[in-house]
């Protein structure tokens, strides 16, 4: 039984060692760090001891190896990762600015990550999945990856599983109409949607946050969970609004916070916890993720998260 699976990009992140150095300028880089939103999500669950897997592709190269080594060391099932000889692993270059903003340069579309396709999905494997988590960043890669995500979500639903969706939008890369079009099929299939900031408005086209939430819930989605950075998160269901405890940390790198939050949310769902407890746990995972540079570096084991929550309560 695979409790949780995700499908999408596995990347190597290479980051500037100093602040405010444009990617167009000469300068030093650190990395590679294993990355890609779905990979960060799966890795965080693996660290919690949840049987989890990622469906994706890497190149037969060192960047692919750095991901496979990390994911397997953290307990993720890597049997659904295809290693391609004719493509290199996807890469994200990032630079950080002192106002907290980041700028990314991606090599994804024409990398191994862009080669996920319906024909390669293992249907027998997908039948065993209890929760499938889909990222909007994966839907944005290309038509083949999109179709594979829709198909995987459909198969998991048909077999009684749950689908969660993190819009993870890149409005700076793609036109809004295109984003809304590719989100629509997954919104029809998902049980939980986890937008951050103004993403609920962007995907629904509604101007006000409350109208965006209402419009999502009207489609039959069980809950909309809005991530709010250092303010934590809020869960809206058709009948109630829930908040958990948020945490104060010294944030050094926000990359991966949303993915670790999603992993914590799914973990709490699987435990059958009350909604406030699920949000508190997810907030703790999101907060901790920001405390170390590197996309996967800030995720922790279950006992470390519990210890952090305990200390923060005193
Ligand atoms: P995303 O990465 O998807 O944009 P957020 O930045 O809102 O999402 O982060 C996801 C979650 O991580 C938040 O809902 C919150 O629980 C936690 N988090 C993120 N940044 C911080 C921070 N600076 N301090 C405390 N918690 C944070």
Coordinates of C-alpha atoms and ligand atoms in Angstrom, one line a residue, residues 196 227-230 232-233 247 249 251 257-258 261 283 286-287 290, ligand 1:
X196 CA -1.2 30.5 -1.1
X227 CA -1.4 29.3 3.2
X228 CA -0.5 32.7 4.6
X229 CA 3.3 32.6 5.1
X230 CA 4.3 33.6 8.7
X232 CA 0.0 30.3 9.2
X233 CA -3.0 29.1 7.4
X247 CA 4.9 29.6 14.5
X249 CA 10.9 31.3 13.1
X251 CA 13.2 32.3 8.1
X257 CA 7.6 25.8 2.8
X258 CA 4.4 25.3 0.8
X261 CA 3.1 22.4 4.6
X283 CA 2.1 25.2 9.9
X286 CA 6.0 24.9 6.8
X287 CA 7.7 27.1 9.3
X290 CA 12.1 28.0 6.0
Ligands
LIG1 P1 4.0 28.8 -0.5 O1 5.4 28.4 -0.2 O2 3.2 27.8 -1.1 O3 3.9 30.2 -1.1 P2 3.7 29.9 2.2 O4 4.9 30.8 1.9 O5 2.4 30.5 2.7 O6 3.3 29.0 1.0 O7 4.2 28.9 3.3 C1 3.5 27.7 3.6 C2 3.3 27.6 5.1 O8 4.5 27.5 5.7 C3 2.5 28.8 5.7 O9 1.1 28.6 5.5 C4 3.0 28.7 7.1 O10 2.3 27.7 7.8 C5 4.5 28.3 6.9 N1 5.4 29.4 6.8 C6 5.9 29.9 5.7 N2 6.7 31.0 5.9 C7 6.7 31.2 7.3 C8 7.4 32.1 8.2 N3 8.2 33.0 7.7 N4 7.2 31.9 9.5 C9 6.4 31.0 10.0 N5 5.7 30.1 9.2 C10 5.9 30.1 7.8

